[in-house]
mmCIF file of C-alpha atoms in Angstrom:
data_model
loop_
_atom_site.group_PDB
_atom_site.id
_atom_site.type_symbol
_atom_site.label_atom_id
_atom_site.label_comp_id
_atom_site.label_asym_id
_atom_site.label_seq_id
_atom_site.Cartn_x
_atom_site.Cartn_y
_atom_site.Cartn_z
ATOM 1 C CA MET A 18 112.268 110.945 94.281
ATOM 2 C CA THR A 19 111.715 109.534 90.701
ATOM 3 C CA ASP A 20 110.565 110.325 87.491
ATOM 4 C CA ARG A 21 109.313 106.869 86.665
ATOM 5 C CA ALA A 22 105.579 106.011 86.399
ATOM 6 C CA PRO A 23 103.823 105.529 89.796
ATOM 7 C CA ILE A 24 103.139 102.105 90.678
ATOM 8 C CA PRO A 25 99.218 101.788 90.795
ATOM 9 C CA ASP A 26 97.896 101.051 94.150
ATOM 10 C CA VAL A 27 96.872 97.498 93.648
ATOM 11 C CA LEU A 28 99.981 96.091 92.707
ATOM 12 C CA LEU A 29 101.402 97.744 95.718
ATOM 13 C CA GLU A 30 98.830 96.190 97.799
ATOM 14 C CA ARG A 31 99.620 92.782 96.320
ATOM 15 C CA TYR A 32 103.192 93.083 96.429
ATOM 16 C CA ARG A 33 102.970 93.941 100.075
ATOM 17 C CA LEU A 34 100.767 90.532 100.470
ATOM 18 C CA GLY A 35 103.290 88.610 98.612
ATOM 19 C CA GLU A 36 100.818 87.807 95.565
ATOM 20 C CA LEU A 37 102.484 89.486 92.718
ATOM 21 C CA PRO A 38 103.692 86.968 90.008
ATOM 22 C CA PRO A 39 107.768 86.974 90.347
ATOM 23 C CA GLY A 40 108.087 89.097 87.163
ATOM 24 C CA GLU A 41 105.942 92.144 88.335
ATOM 25 C CA ALA A 42 107.267 91.870 91.896
ATOM 26 C CA ALA A 43 111.047 91.894 90.972
ATOM 27 C CA PRO A 44 110.798 95.523 89.430
ATOM 28 C CA ILE A 45 109.042 97.055 92.313
ATOM 29 C CA ALA A 46 111.592 95.026 94.952
ATOM 30 C CA GLU A 47 114.386 96.821 93.062
ATOM 31 C CA ARG A 48 112.546 100.303 92.640
ATOM 32 C CA ILE A 49 111.876 100.395 96.679
ATOM 33 C CA HIS A 50 115.845 100.810 97.294
ATOM 34 C CA VAL A 51 116.149 103.859 95.277
ATOM 35 C CA ASP A 52 112.339 105.691 95.425
ATOM 36 C CA SER A 53 111.663 107.214 98.524
ATOM 37 C CA VAL A 54 108.206 107.993 97.534
ATOM 38 C CA LEU A 55 107.667 104.507 96.806
ATOM 39 C CA ARG A 56 109.102 103.462 100.133
ATOM 40 C CA GLU A 57 106.788 106.057 102.009
ATOM 41 C CA ARG A 58 103.720 104.572 100.152
ATOM 42 C CA LEU A 59 104.654 100.947 101.707
ATOM 43 C CA GLU A 60 104.993 102.187 104.919
ATOM 44 C CA ALA A 61 102.069 104.319 104.882
ATOM 45 C CA LEU A 62 100.201 101.047 103.971
ATOM 46 C CA GLY A 63 101.663 99.534 107.030
ATOM 47 C CA ARG A 64 100.492 102.236 109.264
ATOM 48 C CA SER A 65 96.976 102.103 107.603
ATOM 49 C CA ASP A 66 96.691 98.127 108.162
ATOM 50 C CA ASP A 67 97.981 98.757 111.992
ATOM 51 C CA ASP A 68 95.312 101.615 112.388
ATOM 52 C CA LEU A 69 92.523 99.596 111.010
ATOM 53 C CA ARG A 70 93.255 96.598 113.369
ATOM 54 C CA ALA A 71 93.668 99.036 116.387
ATOM 55 C CA HIS A 72 90.575 100.871 115.905
ATOM 56 C CA GLY A 73 88.667 97.368 115.454
ATOM 57 C CA LEU A 74 87.493 98.061 112.149
ATOM 58 C CA ILE A 75 88.735 94.480 110.740
ATOM 59 C CA ALA A 76 87.327 92.683 113.488
ATOM 60 C CA THR A 77 83.964 94.397 113.166
ATOM 61 C CA ILE A 78 83.999 93.462 109.357
ATOM 62 C CA ALA A 79 84.995 89.581 110.369
ATOM 63 C CA ASP A 80 82.094 89.536 112.520
ATOM 64 C CA GLY A 81 79.692 90.941 109.849
ATOM 65 C CA VAL A 82 81.081 88.427 107.629
ATOM 66 C CA GLN A 83 80.849 85.764 110.031
ATOM 67 C CA ARG A 84 76.898 86.613 110.765
ATOM 68 C CA ARG A 85 76.047 87.105 107.325
ATOM 69 C CA VAL A 86 77.574 83.745 106.269
ATOM 70 C CA SER A 87 75.959 82.020 109.008
ATOM 71 C CA GLU A 88 72.445 83.462 108.346
ATOM 72 C CA ALA A 89 72.800 82.571 104.623
ATOM 73 C CA ALA A 90 73.900 79.022 105.154
ATOM 74 C CA PRO A 91 73.792 77.939 108.623
ATOM 75 C CA ARG A 92 74.060 74.175 107.227
ATOM 76 C CA SER A 93 76.751 74.929 104.713
ATOM 77 C CA ALA A 94 80.271 73.290 104.817
ATOM 78 C CA VAL A 95 81.521 76.903 105.623
ATOM 79 C CA THR A 96 82.956 76.429 109.382
ATOM 80 C CA VAL A 97 83.411 80.027 110.683
ATOM 81 C CA ARG A 98 86.393 80.392 112.953
ATOM 82 C CA ARG A 99 87.745 83.318 114.596
ATOM 83 C CA ARG A 100 91.306 83.268 114.696
ATOM 84 C CA ARG A 101 92.112 86.718 115.781
ATOM 85 C CA THR A 102 94.038 86.789 119.204
ATOM 86 C CA ALA A 103 95.708 89.323 121.295
ATOM 87 C CA SER A 104 99.151 87.246 120.402
ATOM 88 C CA TRP A 105 98.573 87.266 116.747
ATOM 89 C CA LEU A 106 97.836 91.148 116.625
ATOM 90 C CA VAL A 107 101.321 91.476 118.600
ATOM 91 C CA LEU A 108 102.908 89.066 116.433
ATOM 92 C CA ALA A 109 101.611 91.020 113.129
ATOM 93 C CA ALA A 110 102.434 94.384 114.203
ATOM 94 C CA THR A 111 105.847 93.054 114.995
ATOM 95 C CA ALA A 112 106.417 91.179 111.872
ATOM 96 C CA ALA A 113 105.261 94.583 109.869
ATOM 97 C CA ALA A 114 107.688 96.491 111.981
ATOM 98 C CA ILE A 115 110.465 94.481 111.253
ATOM 99 C CA ALA A 116 109.725 94.360 107.659
ATOM 100 C CA ILE A 117 109.315 98.301 107.622
ATOM 101 C CA ALA A 118 112.400 98.810 109.446
ATOM 102 C CA VAL A 119 114.538 96.597 107.062
ATOM 103 C CA VAL A 120 113.236 98.061 104.214
ATOM 104 C CA ALA A 121 114.102 101.424 105.282
ATOM 105 C CA ARG A 122 117.624 100.491 106.225
ATOM 106 C CA SER A 123 117.805 99.065 102.605
ATOM 107 C CA SER A 124 118.424 102.194 100.938
ATOM 108 C CA SER A 125 121.022 100.943 98.484
ATOM 109 C CA PRO A 126 121.094 98.060 96.145
ATOM 110 C CA ARG A 127 122.003 94.689 97.771
ATOM 111 C CA SER A 128 124.931 92.971 96.276
ATOM 112 C CA ASP A 129 125.850 89.485 96.337
ATOM 113 C CA SER A 130 128.785 88.350 98.114
ATOM 114 C CA GLY A 131 131.050 86.135 95.802
ATOM 115 C CA GLY A 132 132.078 82.786 97.287
ATOM 116 C CA ASP A 133 131.446 79.512 95.552
ATOM 117 C CA ARG A 134 128.579 80.715 93.981
ATOM 118 C CA ILE A 135 127.579 78.598 91.005
ATOM 119 C CA LYS A 136 127.765 81.317 88.231
ATOM 120 C CA GLY A 137 124.368 81.580 86.534
ATOM 121 C CA LEU A 138 122.601 79.275 88.981
ATOM 122 C CA ARG A 139 120.212 80.369 91.849
ATOM 123 C CA PRO A 140 119.111 78.489 94.691
ATOM 124 C CA ALA A 141 115.805 76.794 93.891
ATOM 125 C CA LEU A 142 113.177 74.808 95.361
ATOM 126 C CA THR A 143 111.422 71.231 93.896
ATOM 127 C CA LEU A 144 108.669 69.713 95.295
ATOM 128 C CA TYR A 145 107.648 66.080 94.670
ATOM 129 C CA ARG A 146 104.453 64.406 95.572
ATOM 130 C CA HIS A 147 103.836 60.992 96.557
ATOM 131 C CA THR A 148 101.815 58.900 94.041
ATOM 132 C CA ALA A 149 100.588 55.161 93.846
ATOM 133 C CA GLY A 150 103.269 54.293 91.359
ATOM 134 C CA GLY A 151 105.975 56.396 92.850
ATOM 135 C CA SER A 152 106.519 60.345 92.964
ATOM 136 C CA GLU A 153 105.936 63.188 90.563
ATOM 137 C CA THR A 154 107.348 66.522 90.345
ATOM 138 C CA LEU A 155 105.079 69.348 91.100
ATOM 139 C CA ALA A 156 105.117 72.601 89.145
ATOM 140 C CA ASP A 157 105.097 75.780 91.147
ATOM 141 C CA GLY A 158 101.325 76.797 91.589
ATOM 142 C CA ALA A 159 100.216 73.322 91.129
ATOM 143 C CA THR A 160 96.883 72.252 93.105
ATOM 144 C CA ALA A 161 97.458 70.061 96.169
ATOM 145 C CA ARG A 162 95.223 68.879 98.744
ATOM 146 C CA ARG A 163 94.755 67.627 102.342
ATOM 147 C CA GLY A 164 96.624 64.555 102.827
ATOM 148 C CA ASP A 165 99.127 64.910 100.113
ATOM 149 C CA LEU A 166 102.694 63.754 100.875
ATOM 150 C CA VAL A 167 105.178 66.029 99.393
ATOM 151 C CA ARG A 168 108.811 65.687 99.553
ATOM 152 C CA ILE A 169 111.105 69.054 99.396
ATOM 153 C CA GLY A 170 114.204 69.543 97.545
ATOM 154 C CA TYR A 171 116.479 72.230 97.185
ATOM 155 C CA ARG A 172 119.293 73.441 94.933
ATOM 156 C CA PRO A 173 121.860 75.118 97.213
ATOM 157 C CA ALA A 174 123.857 76.829 93.941
ATOM 158 C CA GLY A 175 126.694 77.258 96.164
ATOM 159 C CA ARG A 176 125.017 79.223 98.717
ATOM 160 C CA ALA A 177 126.429 78.104 102.250
ATOM 161 C CA PHE A 178 123.834 78.328 104.632
ATOM 162 C CA GLY A 179 119.880 78.151 104.193
ATOM 163 C CA VAL A 180 116.531 77.782 105.976
ATOM 164 C CA ILE A 181 113.204 76.308 104.334
ATOM 165 C CA PHE A 182 109.838 76.968 105.715
ATOM 166 C CA SER A 183 106.197 77.344 104.667
ATOM 167 C CA VAL A 184 103.510 79.411 105.630
ATOM 168 C CA ASP A 185 99.777 78.218 104.999
ATOM 169 C CA GLY A 186 96.461 79.925 104.325
ATOM 170 C CA ASN A 187 96.294 80.395 108.099
ATOM 171 C CA ARG A 188 99.613 81.736 108.112
ATOM 172 C CA THR A 189 100.789 78.913 110.419
ATOM 173 C CA VAL A 190 104.437 78.516 109.613
ATOM 174 C CA THR A 191 106.333 75.079 109.425
ATOM 175 C CA MET A 192 109.708 74.537 109.773
ATOM 176 C CA HIS A 193 111.361 72.209 107.090
ATOM 177 C CA LEU A 194 115.117 72.833 107.337
ATOM 178 C CA PRO A 195 115.941 73.013 110.410
ATOM 179 C CA VAL A 196 112.714 71.665 111.927
ATOM 180 C CA GLN A 197 114.236 72.808 115.223
ATOM 181 C CA GLY A 198 116.309 75.753 115.948
ATOM 182 C CA GLY A 199 116.515 79.317 115.388
ATOM 183 C CA ARG A 200 119.565 79.685 113.021
ATOM 184 C CA ALA A 201 120.274 78.648 109.237
ATOM 185 C CA VAL A 202 121.775 75.378 108.877
ATOM 186 C CA PRO A 203 125.016 74.722 106.550
ATOM 187 C CA LEU A 204 123.752 73.479 103.069
ATOM 188 C CA ALA A 205 124.956 70.471 101.350
ATOM 189 C CA HIS A 206 127.416 70.669 98.412
ATOM 190 C CA GLU A 207 125.324 69.004 95.662
ATOM 191 C CA PRO A 208 123.495 69.828 92.892
ATOM 192 C CA THR A 209 120.162 68.898 94.245
ATOM 193 C CA VAL A 210 119.357 67.784 97.840
ATOM 194 C CA LEU A 211 116.058 65.876 98.906
ATOM 195 C CA LEU A 212 114.833 66.498 102.722
ATOM 196 C CA ASP A 213 114.980 63.477 104.756
ATOM 197 C CA GLN A 214 111.122 64.015 106.118
ATOM 198 C CA ALA A 215 108.115 64.087 103.692
ATOM 199 C CA TYR A 216 105.674 66.533 104.776
ATOM 200 C CA GLU A 217 101.583 65.818 104.867
ATOM 201 C CA LEU A 218 99.660 68.734 103.999
ATOM 202 C CA ASP A 219 96.665 69.526 106.244
ATOM 203 C CA ASP A 220 93.513 71.046 105.670
ATOM 204 C CA ALA A 221 94.577 74.541 106.064
ATOM 205 C CA PRO A 222 93.129 76.850 102.839
ATOM 206 C CA LEU A 223 93.856 78.765 100.409
ATOM 207 C CA TRP A 224 97.693 77.816 99.798
ATOM 208 C CA GLU A 225 101.067 76.460 101.132
ATOM 209 C CA ARG A 226 103.958 78.611 100.145
ATOM 210 C CA PHE A 227 107.510 77.497 100.584
ATOM 211 C CA TYR A 228 110.441 79.665 101.321
ATOM 212 C CA PHE A 229 114.155 78.855 100.639
ATOM 213 C CA VAL A 230 116.026 81.634 102.245
ATOM 214 C CA THR A 231 120.146 81.415 101.690
ATOM 215 C CA GLY A 232 123.355 83.383 102.587
ATOM 216 C CA ASP A 233 126.754 82.649 102.841
ATOM 217 C CA ALA A 234 126.824 83.314 106.724
ATOM 218 C CA PRO A 235 124.865 81.764 109.385
ATOM 219 C CA PHE A 236 121.653 84.264 110.016
ATOM 220 C CA GLU A 237 118.698 84.108 112.574
ATOM 221 C CA VAL A 238 115.471 82.358 111.422
ATOM 222 C CA ALA A 239 112.669 84.375 113.466
ATOM 223 C CA PRO A 240 112.908 87.950 112.001
ATOM 224 C CA ILE A 241 112.645 86.092 108.455
ATOM 225 C CA VAL A 242 109.710 83.909 108.991
ATOM 226 C CA SER A 243 107.848 86.873 110.974
ATOM 227 C CA ALA A 244 108.501 88.986 108.067
ATOM 228 C CA ALA A 245 107.372 86.418 105.428
ATOM 229 C CA ARG A 246 104.229 86.353 107.419
ATOM 230 C CA ALA A 247 103.611 89.983 106.808
ATOM 231 C CA ALA A 248 105.198 91.046 103.558
ATOM 232 C CA PRO A 249 107.062 89.978 100.596
ATOM 233 C CA LEU A 250 110.308 88.660 101.586
ATOM 234 C CA SER A 251 112.007 90.363 98.673
ATOM 235 C CA ALA A 252 111.318 93.739 100.526
ATOM 236 C CA ALA A 253 112.189 92.612 103.823
ATOM 237 C CA LEU A 254 115.526 90.628 103.483
ATOM 238 C CA PRO A 255 118.681 92.035 105.074
ATOM 239 C CA ARG A 256 121.618 92.432 102.785
ATOM 240 C CA GLY A 257 123.325 89.222 101.697
ATOM 241 C CA LEU A 258 120.121 87.196 101.841
ATOM 242 C CA GLU A 259 118.266 85.849 98.808
ATOM 243 C CA HIS A 260 115.022 83.453 98.608
ATOM 244 C CA ALA A 261 113.296 81.317 96.464
ATOM 245 C CA THR A 262 109.588 80.430 96.625
ATOM 246 C CA PHE A 263 107.210 77.688 95.775
ATOM 247 C CA ALA A 264 103.333 77.568 96.022
ATOM 248 C CA LEU A 265 100.845 75.052 96.085
ATOM 249 C CA GLN A 266 97.295 75.975 95.757
ATOM 250 C CA LYS A 267 95.197 73.990 97.938
ATOM 251 C CA GLU A 268 92.140 72.611 96.312
ATOM 252 C CA ALA A 269 89.023 73.998 97.867
ATOM 253 C CA THR A 270 86.590 71.248 98.897
ATOM 254 C CA PRO A 271 83.060 72.335 99.362
ATOM 255 C CA MET B 24 87.196 69.340 107.591
ATOM 256 C CA ASN B 25 87.360 69.437 103.820
ATOM 257 C CA GLY B 26 86.041 72.779 102.599
ATOM 258 C CA GLU B 27 86.704 74.558 105.838
ATOM 259 C CA LEU B 28 87.419 78.210 105.175
ATOM 260 C CA ASP B 29 88.920 80.208 108.021
ATOM 261 C CA VAL B 30 86.812 83.438 107.513
ATOM 262 C CA GLY B 31 88.865 85.214 110.171
ATOM 263 C CA ALA B 32 92.040 84.549 108.754
ATOM 264 C CA LEU B 33 90.673 85.888 105.387
ATOM 265 C CA VAL B 34 89.375 88.932 106.569
ATOM 266 C CA ASP B 35 92.448 89.577 108.694
ATOM 267 C CA ARG B 36 94.855 89.096 105.910
ATOM 268 C CA TYR B 37 92.986 91.051 103.126
ATOM 269 C CA GLY B 38 90.559 93.125 105.306
ATOM 270 C CA PRO B 39 92.658 96.201 105.103
ATOM 271 C CA MET B 40 93.421 95.939 101.272
ATOM 272 C CA VAL B 41 89.676 95.665 100.829
ATOM 273 C CA LEU B 42 88.571 98.317 102.898
ATOM 274 C CA ARG B 43 90.854 100.678 101.778
ATOM 275 C CA ARG B 44 89.774 100.102 98.029
ATOM 276 C CA CYS B 45 86.100 100.235 99.114
ATOM 277 C CA ARG B 46 86.867 103.523 100.872
ATOM 278 C CA GLN B 47 88.697 104.880 97.906
ATOM 279 C CA LEU B 48 85.829 104.167 95.400
ATOM 280 C CA LEU B 49 82.495 105.039 97.665
ATOM 281 C CA ARG B 50 83.956 107.858 99.993
ATOM 282 C CA ASN B 51 81.609 107.000 102.646
ATOM 283 C CA GLU B 52 82.912 105.363 105.917
ATOM 284 C CA ASP B 53 79.538 103.057 106.664
ATOM 285 C CA GLU B 54 79.013 102.335 103.365
ATOM 286 C CA ALA B 55 82.733 101.108 102.585
ATOM 287 C CA LEU B 56 82.365 98.991 105.833
ATOM 288 C CA ASP B 57 79.314 97.588 104.647
ATOM 289 C CA ALA B 58 80.811 96.641 100.949
ATOM 290 C CA CYS B 59 83.842 95.515 102.470
ATOM 291 C CA GLN B 60 81.492 92.772 104.238
ATOM 292 C CA ASP B 61 79.579 92.093 100.900
ATOM 293 C CA VAL B 62 83.092 91.445 99.139
ATOM 294 C CA PHE B 63 84.104 88.697 101.562
ATOM 295 C CA VAL B 64 80.838 86.787 101.643
ATOM 296 C CA ARG B 65 80.956 87.032 98.027
ATOM 297 C CA VAL B 66 84.272 85.456 97.915
ATOM 298 C CA ILE B 67 83.262 82.792 100.371
ATOM 299 C CA GLU B 68 80.092 81.933 98.245
ATOM 300 C CA ARG B 69 82.532 81.407 95.288
ATOM 301 C CA ARG B 70 85.463 79.769 97.188
ATOM 302 C CA ALA B 71 85.304 76.872 94.997
ATOM 303 C CA ARG B 72 86.570 79.070 92.144
ATOM 304 C CA LEU B 73 89.012 81.166 94.158
ATOM 305 C CA ASP B 74 92.465 81.516 92.398
ATOM 306 C CA VAL B 75 94.105 80.489 95.630
ATOM 307 C CA ARG B 76 97.426 81.606 94.181
ATOM 308 C CA TYR B 77 96.680 84.934 94.457
ATOM 309 C CA PRO B 78 93.502 85.779 96.016
ATOM 310 C CA SER B 79 94.173 89.338 96.387
ATOM 311 C CA SER B 80 93.581 90.091 92.939
ATOM 312 C CA LEU B 81 90.059 88.286 92.866
ATOM 313 C CA LEU B 82 89.323 90.603 96.195
ATOM 314 C CA TYR B 83 90.257 93.504 94.617
ATOM 315 C CA THR B 84 88.309 92.915 91.593
ATOM 316 C CA ILE B 85 85.202 91.994 93.494
ATOM 317 C CA ALA B 86 85.423 95.032 95.885
ATOM 318 C CA THR B 87 85.724 97.284 92.782
ATOM 319 C CA ASN B 88 82.355 95.859 91.323
ATOM 320 C CA VAL B 89 80.593 95.892 94.505
ATOM 321 C CA CYS B 90 81.639 99.497 94.926
ATOM 322 C CA LEU B 91 80.657 100.418 91.182
ATOM 323 C CA ASN B 92 77.585 98.638 91.696
ATOM 324 C CA ARG B 93 76.612 100.753 94.679
ATOM 325 C CA ILE B 94 77.810 103.925 92.906
ATOM 326 C CA ARG B 95 75.247 102.867 90.013
ATOM 327 C CA ASP B 96 72.264 102.190 92.449
ATOM 328 C CA ARG B 97 73.295 105.281 94.443
ATOM 329 C CA ALA B 98 72.991 107.288 90.882
ATOM 330 C CA ARG B 99 69.723 105.408 90.100
ATOM 331 C CA ARG B 100 68.430 106.693 93.494
ATOM 332 C CA ALA B 101 69.315 110.221 93.199
ATOM 333 C CA GLU B 102 68.432 110.611 89.398
ATOM 334 C CA PRO B 103 70.320 114.015 88.997
ATOM 335 C CA THR B 104 69.363 116.255 85.685
ATOM 336 C CA ASP B 105 71.567 116.269 82.881
ATOM 337 C CA ALA B 106 72.300 119.908 84.146
ATOM 338 C CA VAL B 107 73.075 118.901 87.463
ATOM 339 C CA ARG B 108 75.538 116.401 86.421
ATOM 340 C CA LEU B 109 77.213 118.633 84.169
ATOM 341 C CA ALA B 110 77.770 121.288 86.731
ATOM 342 C CA GLN B 111 79.251 118.569 89.197
ATOM 343 C CA ILE B 112 81.662 117.688 86.599
ATOM 344 C CA ALA B 113 82.679 121.255 85.823
ATOM 345 C CA ARG B 114 83.076 121.845 89.614
ATOM 346 C CA ALA B 115 84.845 118.452 90.218
ATOM 347 C CA GLY B 116 87.971 119.597 88.108
ATOM 348 C CA ALA B 117 88.932 122.582 89.966
ATOM 349 C CA VAL B 118 88.918 120.259 92.951
ATOM 350 C CA ASP B 119 90.695 117.195 92.069
ATOM 351 C CA GLY B 120 91.914 116.014 88.575
ATOM 352 C CA THR B 121 90.580 112.666 88.766
ATOM 353 C CA SER B 122 87.109 113.549 90.131
ATOM 354 C CA ASP B 123 85.618 114.812 86.952
ATOM 355 C CA ALA B 124 86.865 111.368 85.148
ATOM 356 C CA ARG B 125 85.448 109.511 87.994
ATOM 357 C CA MET B 126 81.954 111.275 87.874
ATOM 358 C CA THR B 127 82.029 110.973 84.142
ATOM 359 C CA LEU B 128 82.372 107.167 84.433
ATOM 360 C CA ASP B 129 79.919 107.315 86.834
ATOM 361 C CA TRP B 130 77.577 108.409 83.986
ATOM 362 C CA LEU B 131 78.543 105.883 81.680
ATOM 363 C CA PHE B 132 78.353 103.097 84.331
ATOM 364 C CA THR B 133 74.618 103.063 83.911
ATOM 365 C CA ARG B 134 75.306 102.309 80.259
ATOM 366 C CA HIS B 135 77.643 99.522 80.141
ATOM 367 C CA PRO B 136 78.076 96.121 81.443
ATOM 368 C CA ALA B 137 79.493 95.905 84.741
ATOM 369 C CA SER B 138 82.902 94.225 83.392
ATOM 370 C CA SER B 139 83.354 97.315 81.294
ATOM 371 C CA ARG B 140 82.911 99.467 84.164
ATOM 372 C CA THR B 141 85.422 97.524 86.182
ATOM 373 C CA ILE B 142 87.891 97.555 83.411
ATOM 374 C CA ALA B 143 87.585 101.034 82.918
ATOM 375 C CA VAL B 144 88.163 101.841 86.881
ATOM 376 C CA LEU B 145 91.158 99.570 86.710
ATOM 377 C CA HIS B 146 92.739 101.174 83.441
ATOM 378 C CA TYR B 147 91.847 104.853 84.091
ATOM 379 C CA LEU B 148 91.651 105.295 87.425
ATOM 380 C CA ASP B 149 93.869 102.824 89.127
ATOM 381 C CA GLY B 150 96.747 103.106 86.234
ATOM 382 C CA LEU B 151 97.096 99.360 84.982
ATOM 383 C CA THR B 152 98.075 98.501 81.837
ATOM 384 C CA LEU B 153 95.591 96.445 79.864
ATOM 385 C CA GLU B 154 97.768 93.672 80.183
ATOM 386 C CA GLN B 155 97.375 93.902 83.927
ATOM 387 C CA VAL B 156 93.682 94.690 83.784
ATOM 388 C CA ALA B 157 93.551 91.612 81.671
ATOM 389 C CA ALA B 158 95.164 89.671 84.238
ATOM 390 C CA HIS B 159 92.711 91.028 87.101
ATOM 391 C CA THR B 160 89.479 90.295 85.243
ATOM 392 C CA GLY B 161 90.395 86.977 83.376
ATOM 393 C CA LEU B 162 89.351 88.540 80.149
ATOM 394 C CA SER B 163 92.126 88.833 77.240
ATOM 395 C CA VAL B 164 93.859 91.726 76.260
ATOM 396 C CA THR B 165 92.120 92.037 72.893
ATOM 397 C CA ARG B 166 88.489 91.990 74.876
ATOM 398 C CA VAL B 167 89.797 94.463 77.291
ATOM 399 C CA ARG B 168 90.800 96.933 74.378
ATOM 400 C CA THR B 169 87.500 96.486 72.833
ATOM 401 C CA ARG B 170 85.345 97.339 75.999
ATOM 402 C CA LEU B 171 87.592 100.503 76.490
ATOM 403 C CA LYS B 172 86.955 101.408 72.715
ATOM 404 C CA GLN B 173 83.124 101.085 73.083
ATOM 405 C CA LEU B 174 83.278 103.069 76.464
ATOM 406 C CA ARG B 175 85.431 106.006 74.551
ATOM 407 C CA ARG B 176 82.571 105.973 71.968
ATOM 408 C CA SER B 177 79.941 106.369 74.494
ATOM 409 C CA LEU B 178 82.235 109.284 76.044
ATOM 410 C CA THR B 179 82.640 110.907 72.817
ATOM 411 C CA GLY B 180 78.766 110.998 72.494
ATOM 412 C CA LEU B 181 78.515 112.361 75.931
ATOM 413 C CA VAL B 182 80.779 115.211 75.358
#
């Protein structure tokens, strides 16, 4: 229990979706560990999601929207695609279960392990976009478009192991470090490290959100990636791991 | 294809949140499902202006607008007398502390711009701060405060 003011539903919904600005998300992430009522509210939202999907209500809404859009603008540029598949539902349910289970386990505040961390520095991502004259540094939240060639840099800040991946508006995951393999890899001991491969943005809509998850020991990638697709990572990370994010907005082209 | 929008993915990700919001405000399952579809159709129509960094914020605000419009239309169709309305407000307080506020707001909704109604609901019913309401609606904090003052003035005249 807590005597602090309740968090409005809308903020909790957006927190679960990973769409609260960091300044608003951080206090909620901290509070989850000490506020059982808040944890219950989050779990209830997860159960509600599952229930709405299991009863076909979300599919019904998608069908209705598809029909209305098709009727309203049969020649428009909007291409309606059905994305839902049985495998996706299973994956989403699994990811949500992982996230909730981890949240439930994390009943005490996380503590950072010491090691060779650089005091005051946190791991971070930097993205560079190829331009005609060379490259430009992108700001978090910058607008990007299909065909943009971006290169990812990371600041390890003394963390030993890490993984970098991105999730796009279709919730498709792209692994950047390592490109293959199921475990976090050793990070270079340099102030900033550029990945060898550039990454070309495709036509996925809405956004491309990059995650840099670090720890002092090797860790499995799959549960982290699944959790990132279903809920804010800050709520789902096991003890000892931390993450940095970097979002690109995808330009909507009619 | 440029501009292609995956409707299935959009509804799958945000549908539960939007439907819960519509249910909360409309208290009618069929109407909530219909309103939820309205919300996504509007977002798709306005996708060029979509804040793709935080689409949930826009979706939540549009859901609020859509539902409030439906509540307003419902009130216009029903046209209850002032005596009936006052009786409803009086009864509501015993059942749920927020119901009387909601009914009073329903009454005010017919007399103020749509954006003021949305501001009032986000602030008074949802508990967002003025700064959070401003971020959701795209208005300045000063503008939000002014709109709420105007609503309170109307409320003072009502009571």
